[in-house]
Structure formats: structure tokens, C-alpha cells
Short mmCIF file of C-alpha atoms and ligand atoms in Angstrom, two decimals:
data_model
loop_
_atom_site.label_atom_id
_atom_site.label_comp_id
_atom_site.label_asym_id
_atom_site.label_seq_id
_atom_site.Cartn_x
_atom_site.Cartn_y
_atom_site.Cartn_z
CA UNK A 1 30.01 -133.45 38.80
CA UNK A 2 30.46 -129.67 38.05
CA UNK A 3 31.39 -128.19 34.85
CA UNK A 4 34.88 -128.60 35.09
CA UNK A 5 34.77 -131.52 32.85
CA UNK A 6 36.33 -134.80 34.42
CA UNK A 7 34.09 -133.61 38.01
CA UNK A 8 36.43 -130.95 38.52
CA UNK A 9 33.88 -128.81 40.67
CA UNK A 10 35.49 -125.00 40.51
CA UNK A 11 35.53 -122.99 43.78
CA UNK A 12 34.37 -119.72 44.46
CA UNK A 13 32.63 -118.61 41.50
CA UNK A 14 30.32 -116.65 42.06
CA UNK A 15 32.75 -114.70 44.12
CA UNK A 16 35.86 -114.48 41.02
CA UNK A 17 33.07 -113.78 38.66
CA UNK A 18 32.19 -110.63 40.79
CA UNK A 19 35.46 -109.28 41.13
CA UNK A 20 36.53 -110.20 37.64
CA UNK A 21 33.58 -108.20 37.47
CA UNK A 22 33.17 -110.21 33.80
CA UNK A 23 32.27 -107.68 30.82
CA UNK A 24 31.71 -108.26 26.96
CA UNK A 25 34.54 -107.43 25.17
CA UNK A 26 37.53 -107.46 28.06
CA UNK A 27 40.32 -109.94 28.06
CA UNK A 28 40.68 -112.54 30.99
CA UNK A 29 43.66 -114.80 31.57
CA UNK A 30 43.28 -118.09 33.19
CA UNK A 31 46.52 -118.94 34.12
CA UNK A 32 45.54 -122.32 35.90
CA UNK A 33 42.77 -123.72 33.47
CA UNK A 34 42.29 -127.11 34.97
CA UNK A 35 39.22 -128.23 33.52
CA UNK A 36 38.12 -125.00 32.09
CA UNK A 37 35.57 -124.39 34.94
CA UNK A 38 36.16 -121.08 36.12
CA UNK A 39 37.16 -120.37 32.01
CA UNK A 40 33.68 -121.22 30.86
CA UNK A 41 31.50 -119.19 33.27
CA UNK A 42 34.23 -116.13 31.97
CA UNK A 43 33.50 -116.76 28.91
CA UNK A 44 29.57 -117.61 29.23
CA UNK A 45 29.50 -114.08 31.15
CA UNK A 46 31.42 -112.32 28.77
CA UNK A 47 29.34 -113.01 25.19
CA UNK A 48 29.19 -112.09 22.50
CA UNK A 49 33.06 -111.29 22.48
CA UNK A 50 34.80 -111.41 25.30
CA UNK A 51 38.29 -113.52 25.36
CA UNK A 52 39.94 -116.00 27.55
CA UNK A 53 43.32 -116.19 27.73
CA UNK A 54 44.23 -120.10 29.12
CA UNK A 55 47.00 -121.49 30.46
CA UNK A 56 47.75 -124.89 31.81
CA UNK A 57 50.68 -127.28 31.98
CA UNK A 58 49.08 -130.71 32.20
CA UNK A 59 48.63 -132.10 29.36
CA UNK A 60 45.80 -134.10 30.64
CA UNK A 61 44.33 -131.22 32.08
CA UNK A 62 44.85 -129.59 29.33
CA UNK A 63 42.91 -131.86 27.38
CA UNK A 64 39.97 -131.58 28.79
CA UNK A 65 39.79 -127.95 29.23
CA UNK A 66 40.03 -127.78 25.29
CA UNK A 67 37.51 -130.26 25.25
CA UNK A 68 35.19 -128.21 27.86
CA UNK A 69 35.58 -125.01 26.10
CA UNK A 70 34.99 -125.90 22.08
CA UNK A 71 31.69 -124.66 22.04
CA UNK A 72 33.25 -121.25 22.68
CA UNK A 73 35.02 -121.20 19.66
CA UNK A 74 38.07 -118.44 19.18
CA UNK A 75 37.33 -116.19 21.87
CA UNK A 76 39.93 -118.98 23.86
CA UNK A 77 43.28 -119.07 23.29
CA UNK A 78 45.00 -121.73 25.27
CA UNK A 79 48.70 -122.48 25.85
CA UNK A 80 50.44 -125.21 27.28
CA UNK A 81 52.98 -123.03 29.48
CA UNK A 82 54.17 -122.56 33.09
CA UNK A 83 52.25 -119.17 34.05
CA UNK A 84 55.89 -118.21 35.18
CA UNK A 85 56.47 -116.90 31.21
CA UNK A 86 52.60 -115.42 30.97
CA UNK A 87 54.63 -112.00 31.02
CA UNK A 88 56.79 -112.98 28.12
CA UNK A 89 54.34 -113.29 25.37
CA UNK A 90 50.96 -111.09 26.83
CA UNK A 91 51.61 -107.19 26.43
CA UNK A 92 51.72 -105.30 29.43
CA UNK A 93 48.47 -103.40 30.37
CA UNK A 94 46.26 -105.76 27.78
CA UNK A 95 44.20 -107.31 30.08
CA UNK A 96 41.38 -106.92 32.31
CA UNK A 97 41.72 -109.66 34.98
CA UNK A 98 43.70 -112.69 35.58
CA UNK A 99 42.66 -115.74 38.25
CA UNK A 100 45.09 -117.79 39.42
CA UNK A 101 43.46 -121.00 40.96
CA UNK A 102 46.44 -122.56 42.74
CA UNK A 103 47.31 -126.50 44.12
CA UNK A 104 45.42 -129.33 41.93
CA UNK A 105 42.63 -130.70 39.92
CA UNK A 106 40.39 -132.97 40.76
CA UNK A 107 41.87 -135.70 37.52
CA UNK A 108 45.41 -135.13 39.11
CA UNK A 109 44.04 -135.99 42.27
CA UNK A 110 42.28 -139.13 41.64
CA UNK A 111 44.11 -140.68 38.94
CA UNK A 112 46.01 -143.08 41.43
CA UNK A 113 48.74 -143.49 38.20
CA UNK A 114 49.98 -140.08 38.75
CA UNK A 115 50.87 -140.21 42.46
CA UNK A 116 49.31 -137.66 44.03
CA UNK A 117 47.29 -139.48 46.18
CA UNK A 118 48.33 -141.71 48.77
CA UNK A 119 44.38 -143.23 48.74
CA UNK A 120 45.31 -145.32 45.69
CA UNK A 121 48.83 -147.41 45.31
CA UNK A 122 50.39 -145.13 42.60
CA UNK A 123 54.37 -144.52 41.23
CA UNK A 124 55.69 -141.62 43.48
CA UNK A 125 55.32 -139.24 40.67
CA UNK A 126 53.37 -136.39 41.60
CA UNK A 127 54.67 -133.99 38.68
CA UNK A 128 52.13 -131.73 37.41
CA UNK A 129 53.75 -130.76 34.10
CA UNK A 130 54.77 -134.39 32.44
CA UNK A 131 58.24 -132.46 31.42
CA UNK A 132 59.41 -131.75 34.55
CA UNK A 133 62.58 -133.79 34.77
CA UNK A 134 62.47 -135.44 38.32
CA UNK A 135 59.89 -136.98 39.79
CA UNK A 136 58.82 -137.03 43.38
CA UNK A 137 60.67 -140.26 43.91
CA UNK A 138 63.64 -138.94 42.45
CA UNK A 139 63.61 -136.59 45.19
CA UNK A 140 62.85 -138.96 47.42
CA UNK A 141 65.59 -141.41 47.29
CA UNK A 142 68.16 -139.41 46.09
CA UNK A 143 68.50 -136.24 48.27
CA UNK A 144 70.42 -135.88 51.60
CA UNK A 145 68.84 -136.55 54.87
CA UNK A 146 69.00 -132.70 55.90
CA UNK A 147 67.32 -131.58 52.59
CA UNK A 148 64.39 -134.21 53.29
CA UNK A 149 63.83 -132.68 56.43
CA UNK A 150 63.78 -128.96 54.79
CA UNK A 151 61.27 -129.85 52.21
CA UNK A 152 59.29 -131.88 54.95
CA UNK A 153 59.45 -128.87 57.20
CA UNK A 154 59.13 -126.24 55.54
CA UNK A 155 56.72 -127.05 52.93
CA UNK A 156 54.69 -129.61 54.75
CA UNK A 157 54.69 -127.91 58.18
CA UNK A 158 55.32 -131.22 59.26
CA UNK A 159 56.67 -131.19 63.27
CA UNK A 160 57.97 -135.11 62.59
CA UNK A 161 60.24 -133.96 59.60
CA UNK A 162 63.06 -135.14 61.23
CA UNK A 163 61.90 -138.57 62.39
CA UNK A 164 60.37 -138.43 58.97
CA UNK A 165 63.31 -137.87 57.07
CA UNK A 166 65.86 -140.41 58.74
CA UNK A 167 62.54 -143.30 58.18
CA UNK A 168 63.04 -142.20 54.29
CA UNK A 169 67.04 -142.42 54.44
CA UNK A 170 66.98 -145.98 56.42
CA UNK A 171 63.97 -147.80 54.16
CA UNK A 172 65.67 -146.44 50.50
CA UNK A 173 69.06 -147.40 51.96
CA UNK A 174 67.04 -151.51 52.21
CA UNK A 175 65.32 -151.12 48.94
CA UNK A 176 64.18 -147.41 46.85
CA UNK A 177 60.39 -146.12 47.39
CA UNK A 178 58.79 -146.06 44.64
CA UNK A 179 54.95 -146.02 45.44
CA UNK A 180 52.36 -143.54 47.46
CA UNK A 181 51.78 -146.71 49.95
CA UNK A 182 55.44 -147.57 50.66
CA UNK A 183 55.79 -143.33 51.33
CA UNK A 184 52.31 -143.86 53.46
CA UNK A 185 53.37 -146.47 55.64
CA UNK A 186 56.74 -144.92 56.76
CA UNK A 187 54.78 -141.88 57.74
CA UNK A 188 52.19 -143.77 59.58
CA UNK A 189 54.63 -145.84 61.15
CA UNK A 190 57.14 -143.51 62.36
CA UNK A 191 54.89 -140.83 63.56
CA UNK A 192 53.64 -141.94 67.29
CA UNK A 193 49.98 -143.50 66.96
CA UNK A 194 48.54 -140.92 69.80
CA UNK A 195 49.24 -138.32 67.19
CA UNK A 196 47.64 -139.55 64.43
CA UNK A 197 44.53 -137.19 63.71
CA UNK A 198 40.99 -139.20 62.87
CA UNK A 199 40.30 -136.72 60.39
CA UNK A 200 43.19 -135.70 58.41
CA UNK A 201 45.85 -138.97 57.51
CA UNK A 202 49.21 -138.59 58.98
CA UNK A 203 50.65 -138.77 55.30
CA UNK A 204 48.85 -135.43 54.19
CA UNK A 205 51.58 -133.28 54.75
CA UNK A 206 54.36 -135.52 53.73
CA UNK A 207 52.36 -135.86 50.72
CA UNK A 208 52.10 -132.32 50.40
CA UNK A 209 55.54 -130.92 51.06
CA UNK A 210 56.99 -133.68 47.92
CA UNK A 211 54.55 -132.29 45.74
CA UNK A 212 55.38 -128.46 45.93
CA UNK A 213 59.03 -129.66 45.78
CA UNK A 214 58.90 -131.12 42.86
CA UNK A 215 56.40 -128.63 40.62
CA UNK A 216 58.28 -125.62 42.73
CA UNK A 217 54.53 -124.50 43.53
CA UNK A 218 56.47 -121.67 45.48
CA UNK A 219 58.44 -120.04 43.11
CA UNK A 220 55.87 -120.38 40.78
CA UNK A 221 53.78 -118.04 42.89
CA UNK A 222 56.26 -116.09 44.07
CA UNK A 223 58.02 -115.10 40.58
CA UNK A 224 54.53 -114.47 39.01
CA UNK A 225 53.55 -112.28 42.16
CA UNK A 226 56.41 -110.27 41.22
CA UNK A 227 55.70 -109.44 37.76
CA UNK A 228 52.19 -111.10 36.27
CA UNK A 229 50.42 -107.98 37.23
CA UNK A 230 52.06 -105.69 34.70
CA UNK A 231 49.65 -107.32 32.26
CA UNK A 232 46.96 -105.83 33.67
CA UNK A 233 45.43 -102.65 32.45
CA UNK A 234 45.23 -99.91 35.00
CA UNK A 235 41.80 -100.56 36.97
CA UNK A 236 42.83 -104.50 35.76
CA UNK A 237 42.17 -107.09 38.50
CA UNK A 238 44.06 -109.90 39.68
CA UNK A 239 42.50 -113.03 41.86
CA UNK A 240 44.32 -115.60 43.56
CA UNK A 241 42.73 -118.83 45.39
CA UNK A 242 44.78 -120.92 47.31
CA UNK A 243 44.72 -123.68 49.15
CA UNK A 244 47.12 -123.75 52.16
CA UNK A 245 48.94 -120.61 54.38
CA UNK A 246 51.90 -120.46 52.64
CA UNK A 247 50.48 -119.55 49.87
CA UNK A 248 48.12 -117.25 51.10
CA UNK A 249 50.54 -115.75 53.09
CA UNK A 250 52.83 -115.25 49.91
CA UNK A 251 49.91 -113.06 48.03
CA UNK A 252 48.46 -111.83 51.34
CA UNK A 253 52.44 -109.87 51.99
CA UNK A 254 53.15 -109.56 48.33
CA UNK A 255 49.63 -107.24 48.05
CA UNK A 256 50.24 -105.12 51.02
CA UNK A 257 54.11 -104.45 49.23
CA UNK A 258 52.29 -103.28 45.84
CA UNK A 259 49.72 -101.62 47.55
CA UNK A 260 52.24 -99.54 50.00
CA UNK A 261 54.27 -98.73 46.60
CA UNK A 262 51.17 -97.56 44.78
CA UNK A 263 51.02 -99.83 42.00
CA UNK A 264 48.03 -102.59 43.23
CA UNK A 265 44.44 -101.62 45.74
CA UNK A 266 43.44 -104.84 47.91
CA UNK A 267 39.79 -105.08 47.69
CA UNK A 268 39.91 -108.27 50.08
CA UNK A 269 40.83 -106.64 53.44
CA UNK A 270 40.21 -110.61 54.34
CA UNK A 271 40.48 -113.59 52.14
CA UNK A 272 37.28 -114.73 50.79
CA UNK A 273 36.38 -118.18 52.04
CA UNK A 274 33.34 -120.93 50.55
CA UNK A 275 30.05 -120.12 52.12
CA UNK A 276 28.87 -123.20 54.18
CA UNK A 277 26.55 -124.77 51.79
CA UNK A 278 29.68 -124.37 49.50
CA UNK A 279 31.82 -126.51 51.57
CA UNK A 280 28.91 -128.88 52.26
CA UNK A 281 28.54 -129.50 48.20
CA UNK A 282 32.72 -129.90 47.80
CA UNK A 283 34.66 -131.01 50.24
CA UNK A 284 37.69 -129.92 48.35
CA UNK A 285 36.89 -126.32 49.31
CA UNK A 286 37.13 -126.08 52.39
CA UNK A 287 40.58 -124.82 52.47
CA UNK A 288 40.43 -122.18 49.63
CA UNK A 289 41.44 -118.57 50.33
CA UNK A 290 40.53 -115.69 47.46
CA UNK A 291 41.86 -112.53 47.70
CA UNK A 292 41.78 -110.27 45.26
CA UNK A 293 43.47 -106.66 43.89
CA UNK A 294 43.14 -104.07 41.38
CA UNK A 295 45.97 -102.28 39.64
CA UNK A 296 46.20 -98.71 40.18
C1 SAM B 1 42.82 -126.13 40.97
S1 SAM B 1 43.21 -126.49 39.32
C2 SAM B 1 42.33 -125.29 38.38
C3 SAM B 1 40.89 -125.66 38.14
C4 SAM B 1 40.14 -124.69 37.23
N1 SAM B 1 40.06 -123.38 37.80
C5 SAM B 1 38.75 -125.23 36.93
O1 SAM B 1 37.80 -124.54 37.27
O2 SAM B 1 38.62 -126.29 36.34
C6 SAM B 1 44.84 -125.89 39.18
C7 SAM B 1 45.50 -126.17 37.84
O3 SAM B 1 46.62 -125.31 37.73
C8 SAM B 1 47.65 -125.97 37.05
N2 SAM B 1 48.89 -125.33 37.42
C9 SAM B 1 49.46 -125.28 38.64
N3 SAM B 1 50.62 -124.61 38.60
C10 SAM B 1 50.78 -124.19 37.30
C11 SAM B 1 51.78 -123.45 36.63
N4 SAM B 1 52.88 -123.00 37.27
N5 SAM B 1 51.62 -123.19 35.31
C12 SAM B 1 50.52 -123.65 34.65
N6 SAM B 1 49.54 -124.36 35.23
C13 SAM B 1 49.66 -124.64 36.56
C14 SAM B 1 47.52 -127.41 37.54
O4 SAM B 1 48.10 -128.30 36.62
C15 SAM B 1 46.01 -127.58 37.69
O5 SAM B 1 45.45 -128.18 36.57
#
């Protein structure tokens, strides 16, 4: 259990604290508050007056990141927003560093009900913000064939997509799939068994391509790469961890752009990765990537 609450265990935070470089009386946002982990070592390193700015879209999450960060009284502000519209109600140059944590928590992970996961037998849901109008299953049995194999593609990585995609069309066309197993098995059974990987379940990046589809995890990051850091102060710093290379490779191009035009400095020449002993304690971070930039 870390201090993220419901065993949320935050990643890298020794390493955001030291570029955040965390200082009484400076303004953070937390754009992805989770479980308020990262938040509350912000705010613990920032007394008497520092201020978190929190943002989250789970109402679950959400939850328990209020719940995690009461002691701290009104030096939090939290809203229930997509960090897309952070730039529509925070000034521009009012704040002194921002951390974006990308992908999921650890509760929308292993609540089997909210169909992340294909561990647990769960409703193809998979939505991170509860208003988001169509679910993963939606998607699922509703879209054509060729846009399956996009999604599967491109935001899975997934060299089956197409033997993936006509499995999905053939099995809704007998009866819709509605649960994380049903999705599971068609994966397992259509990709050949010499290719199935001991370590990593053949479902992972079916699993993974439906969820960015259906929370748009990619525009997300991509319109707030384009405009979140005019909220930062000149000398302001921005910190992004995510957790797979399309991502990474988003910030990694969209840094060397600002930085070319004069606006951002990278001060991660590489991304940051968990020391060893890091990835020993949780699992979960072995695949996250910080980088980090200042505005100029
Ligand atoms: C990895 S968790 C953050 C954990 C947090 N740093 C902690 O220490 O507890 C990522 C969180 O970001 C939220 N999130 C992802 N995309 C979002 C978006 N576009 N707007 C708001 N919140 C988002 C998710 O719902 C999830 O709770």
C-alpha cells in the first residue's frame, strides 16, 4: 500500500518532486490526481502555504483523492474536469509546475466492475470519466471491421489486428460482447498459440488499444501538449510520466518543437525511468517514462 489511498503506489517521486523542484508558496497543478499520491508529497513539501491545483475525472478516483488530501485543508483545490479545459479557467503564467501522470490508477485497474482488466470477468466498459457517452463495448460491437483494425493497430501495436478484428465482427454478428473474458478469449484464440508470450497475456494490447479509444487518451495528450504550458510562469516546469511509446513519443517530439521555437528547455535529454529497487517494490512501474521541461 502507498499513499495513494486505495494502494495506488505513485511512481517516480522522488524524481517529480526534484524537478517540480517543490517550494513554499508556488502553485502546482495536478492534472491527473488519481489518489492524490504525487498531490500529497507536493503539498507535504510545499508547507506552510503552498497550493495544489487537482484535477481528475473519475469520480471514484476522485473520491479518494479528496479523501487523501483533507488534512491539507484549502491549499487544494480540486476539480472534476478533463485536463483538456485546465487552460480555460487557470491564468496563463500562474503557475509553477504541472505533472501529468498519464494511463490508470491502481482502483480503475482492479475493480473488475469497471472493465479494465481482463484478470477479472467485468462489463466491457473501460471509461475513465463515468460521462463519457460510449463505452468500450459500444465500440466494440458497433464499429466497422476496418475501424477495429485501426484502433487495434494503431493504438495497440497489435501485428494480429486484422485477424483480430474480423474474430470481433464474426462472434458479435452470433451474439454482442459484452464482458473482458468473452474480448479475452477471442484474442487468445485467434492469435496462433506459438505466439503467445509467457509473460505478457495476448489480450494486453487489445485491451489497451479499446481503452485509449474510448477515453481518447491521445488527444487528450496531444491537445494539452499544445497549449497547457502557457499556464506556466516563465522558469515554470512541466512533467509528464507515461506509460507506453506513443505517448512518450508524443511529449518526447512535442518538447523538441517548443524547445526549437524558444518557448520550453528539456531538462530530460532522456526520459527518466524507476530505479531497480523501484520496479522491484511496484510492478506497475516498470513501464513509466518522465521527462520533464521548463518554460523559457
Ligand atoms: C496514473 S493515475 C494518477 C495517480 C496519481 N498521480 C497518484 O499518485 O495517485 C492517472 C489518473 O489520471 C486520470 N486521467 C487520465 N486522463 C485524464 C484526463 N484527460 N483528465 C483528467 N484526468 C485524467 C485517470 O482517471 C487516473 O485517475
Amino acid at each position: 500500500m502507498g499513499t495513494g489511498g486505495f494502494g495506488h503506489v505513485p511512481v517516480l517521486v522522488e524524481e517529480v518532486m526534484t524537478f517540480l523542484r517543490c517550494e513554499p508558496g508556488c502553485t502546482y497543478v495536478d492534472a491527473t490526481l488519481g489518489g492524490g499520491g504525487h498531490a500529497s508529497e507536493i503539498l507535504k513539501r510545499t508547507a506552510p502555504d503552498g497550493v495544489v491545483i487537482g484535477i481528475e475525472w473519475d469520480e471514484e478516483a476522485l473520491s479518494e483523492a479528496r479523501n487523501a488530501l483533507m488534512p491539507f485543508g484549502d491549499r487544494v483545490k480540486i476539480f472534476r474536469e478533463n485536463f483538456i479545459h485546465l487552460p480555460d479557467f487557470l491564468r496563463k503564467e500562474s503557475v509553477d509546475g504541472m505533472l501529468f501522470d498519464l494511463g490508470l490508477s491502481s482502483i480503475q485497474v482492479e475493480k473488475a466492475e469497471r472493465g479494465f482488466s481482463f484478470k477479472g470477468e467485468g462489463p466491457l466498459d473501460m471509461r475513465m470519466d463515468q460521462r463519457i457517452n460510449r463505452t468500450a463495448a459500444d465500440l466494440i460491437n458497433r464499429l466497422p471491421l476496418e475501424e477495429l483494425e485501426t484502433i487495434l493497430f494503431h493504438y495497440g501495436e497489435e501485428r494480429w489486428a486484422k485477424r483480430i478484428a474480423r474474430a470481433i465482427v464474426q462472434e458479435r454478428e452470433r451474439d454482442p460482447i459484452r464482458t473482458t473474458q468473452r474480448l479475452r478469449k477471442i484474442v487468445h484464440d485467434v492469435i496462433p498459440r506459438r505466439f503467445h508470450s509467457r509473460r505478457i497475456d495476448p489480450a494486453t494490447r487489445t485491451f489497451q488499444a479499446f481503452r485509449i479509444r474510448v477515453n481518447e487518451e491521445l488527444d487528450n495528450l496531444g491537445k494539452i501538449l499544445e497549449t497547457g504550458w502557457k499556464v506556466l510562469k516563465r522558469g515554470g516546469r512541466i512533467c509528464i510520466i507515461s506509460f507506453h511509446s506513443l505517448e512518450d513519443r508524443m511529449v518526447k517530439e512535442t518538447f523538441r518543437r517548443l524547445e526549437k521555437q524558444g518557448e520550453m528547455r528539456i531538462l530530460t535529454k532522456k526520459p527518466v525511468v524507476p530505479s531497480d529497487e523501484e520496479q522491484r517494490r511496484n510492478p506497475r512501474s516498470r513501464s513509466a517514462k518522465l521527462r520533464c521541461a521548463e518554460r523559457v
